[in-house]
Amino acid sequence: MPNELPNSTLVQPVADSVGVPVIAIVGATGAVGIELMHCLEKRDFPVGSLRLLASARSAGRSLAYGIHAVQVEELRDDSFAGVDVALFSAGASISRRYAPIAVAAGAMVVDNSSAFRMDADVPLVVPEVNGATLAGHRGIVANPNCVAAIMTMALAPLHRAVPIRRVHAATYQSASGAGAAAMEELRQATAAHLDGLPFEHKVLPHPYAFNLFSHNADVDGESGYNGEELKAVAETRRILDTPDLPIGITCVRVPVLRAHSIALSVEFERQVSPDEARAWLAAAPGVRVVDDRAANHFPMPSEASGVDDVLVGRIRTDLGDPSGRSIALFVSGDQLLKGAALNAVQILERLLGR
Ligand code: A2P
């Protein structure tokens, strides 16, 4: 755990400062929780005081926030007294139970779980795409599923220019989406594989080193779609405000640590040239076009990792659509950043008018 400090480390606690928000991170020890701290720090977000909340297992551990050591506390019903903003990333059941408690205590909640994403009175927000919907929040704002956040960053600039009629997506998803333990399992499984040692996987359902498999979310017996695919479709439609947009998707877990990639085919209402699509994407905030045909250099998870922008490239006419109305693209975005923590902090910045 990179933020972990020995308990003996002598550093100051984060001091309470008047008028600057008291921020709680629920799930602070998780992959997204750690990244939330990095994002707040990197973006120089004003933090009056920081409360790090996790399970009883982590209570008493110290995590670094800049020069400060902050002790992790066990999440409890009374954890939110005096908290202005609570960032949740400890799974849907924790959010369902504790987010209303945080709101009742006077906190504004940005929730990274799936608990409230389809609730009509909870905005589901990617700030660059539908930031205006934040105005309707009633205490809770939902941070989208990572595929939906990264995919809508690429789709929205296109859809704004010419309406999209259909999307087909295939994902290449990293370990980080399944949490810190899955990232560690990928590291250990890879090391064991290279050393020729047996490895017993415990976090993910299949061997991960030098392998890939259909996303580990439960599969709906009737439709054959898994939970990740269903979330990505429903949330993409909601964020783009296109409730009936036909979207086909196949979600796959690949042995990459922290960036998701997506192959997209996008059908428009009229013919669109690759140059038009490239220009619309190049002008979009938070998107970086990586599309060098001569060098065969396109978006890669290795270059998207640790990067705020979503990388988009391989922009070409989809020859699978004889009408000429479809464009194919390849997208890579950091699952922990735009797919989770960065988007949550950007939501907060908008809410607080920063
Ligand atoms: P802990 O580390 O104490 O288990 P990830 O998505 O990387 O797996 O992280 C999940 C986060 O959710 C961790 O910070 C984890 O804390 C936290 N968490 C899990 N279960 C609980 C719980 N019952 N109460 C509070 N936090 C929890």
mmCIF file of C-alpha atoms in Angstrom, residues 11 15 20 56 84 113 119 152 179 186 198-199 235 249 285 287 351:
data_model
loop_
_atom_site.group_PDB
_atom_site.id
_atom_site.type_symbol
_atom_site.label_atom_id
_atom_site.label_comp_id
_atom_site.label_asym_id
_atom_site.label_seq_id
_atom_site.Cartn_x
_atom_site.Cartn_y
_atom_site.Cartn_z
ATOM 1 C CA VAL A 11 4.038 14.084 10.980
ATOM 2 C CA ALA A 15 -5.547 20.710 10.961
ATOM 3 C CA VAL A 20 -12.614 24.865 4.413
ATOM 4 C CA ALA A 56 -12.702 -2.365 11.640
ATOM 5 C CA ASP A 84 -19.178 18.642 4.910
ATOM 6 C CA SER A 113 -20.863 2.701 -5.945
ATOM 7 C CA ASP A 119 -32.335 6.781 -8.917
ATOM 8 C CA THR A 152 -19.176 8.648 -22.539
ATOM 9 C CA GLY A 179 -10.372 -3.470 -6.144
ATOM 10 C CA LEU A 186 -2.643 -10.011 -10.706
ATOM 11 C CA PRO A 198 1.448 -22.890 -8.703
ATOM 12 C CA PHE A 199 -0.910 -20.062 -7.757
ATOM 13 C CA GLU A 235 -25.593 4.386 -17.293
ATOM 14 C CA ILE A 249 -21.407 -4.588 -25.344
ATOM 15 C CA PRO A 285 -11.926 18.790 -22.735
ATOM 16 C CA VAL A 287 -9.961 13.858 -24.244
ATOM 17 C CA LEU A 351 -20.506 21.401 -6.537
#
